[in-house]
C-alpha angles and dihedrals in degrees: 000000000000121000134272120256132186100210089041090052101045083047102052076035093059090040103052090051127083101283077245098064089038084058094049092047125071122191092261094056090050085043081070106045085048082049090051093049108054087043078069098054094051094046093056092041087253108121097095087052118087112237092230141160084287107070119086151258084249096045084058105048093039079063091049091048098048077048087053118046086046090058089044091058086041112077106194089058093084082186114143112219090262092043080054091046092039086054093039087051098052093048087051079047089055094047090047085052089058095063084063 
């Protein structure tokens, strides 16, 4: 298992989404939603499992939803709920990746 990294992540992240979303996000604004995600792991006792082929459709989109419902509060992040799920679902992608 290799290790997590931020820039890697916000890279394989930028490159697994439509080029038009790419364009609208800067790093900063998929640092959050990195950020975002992983508050939700640790606030569901989740950060030592491995998010795998296992878990399933509702655990994601718990996730989405939790993603979300926290952009949605936050108004510089000019994200719509499937920009928030494309990005969620290509940082799941990247930890996959690191199972490789």
């Amino acid at each position: 298992m290799n290790i997590y990294d931020e820039q890697e992540a916000v890279t394989f992240i930028k490159s697994h989404i439509s080029d038009g979303l790419a364009r609208r996000c800067d790093d900063d604004t998929i640092l959050e939603i990195i950020d975002i995600i992983f508050d939700y792991y640790e606030d569901h006792d989740l950060l030592e499992l491995d998010v795998d082929d296992d878990d399933s459709d509702d655990d994601i989109d718990a996730i989405i939803a939790h993603a979300v419902k926290i952009v949605g509060k936050d108004n510089h992040l000019s994200l719509s709920p499937d920009d928030v799920a494309r990005i969620v679902k290509a940082e799941i992608d990247y930890e996959l990746s690191l199972d490789d």
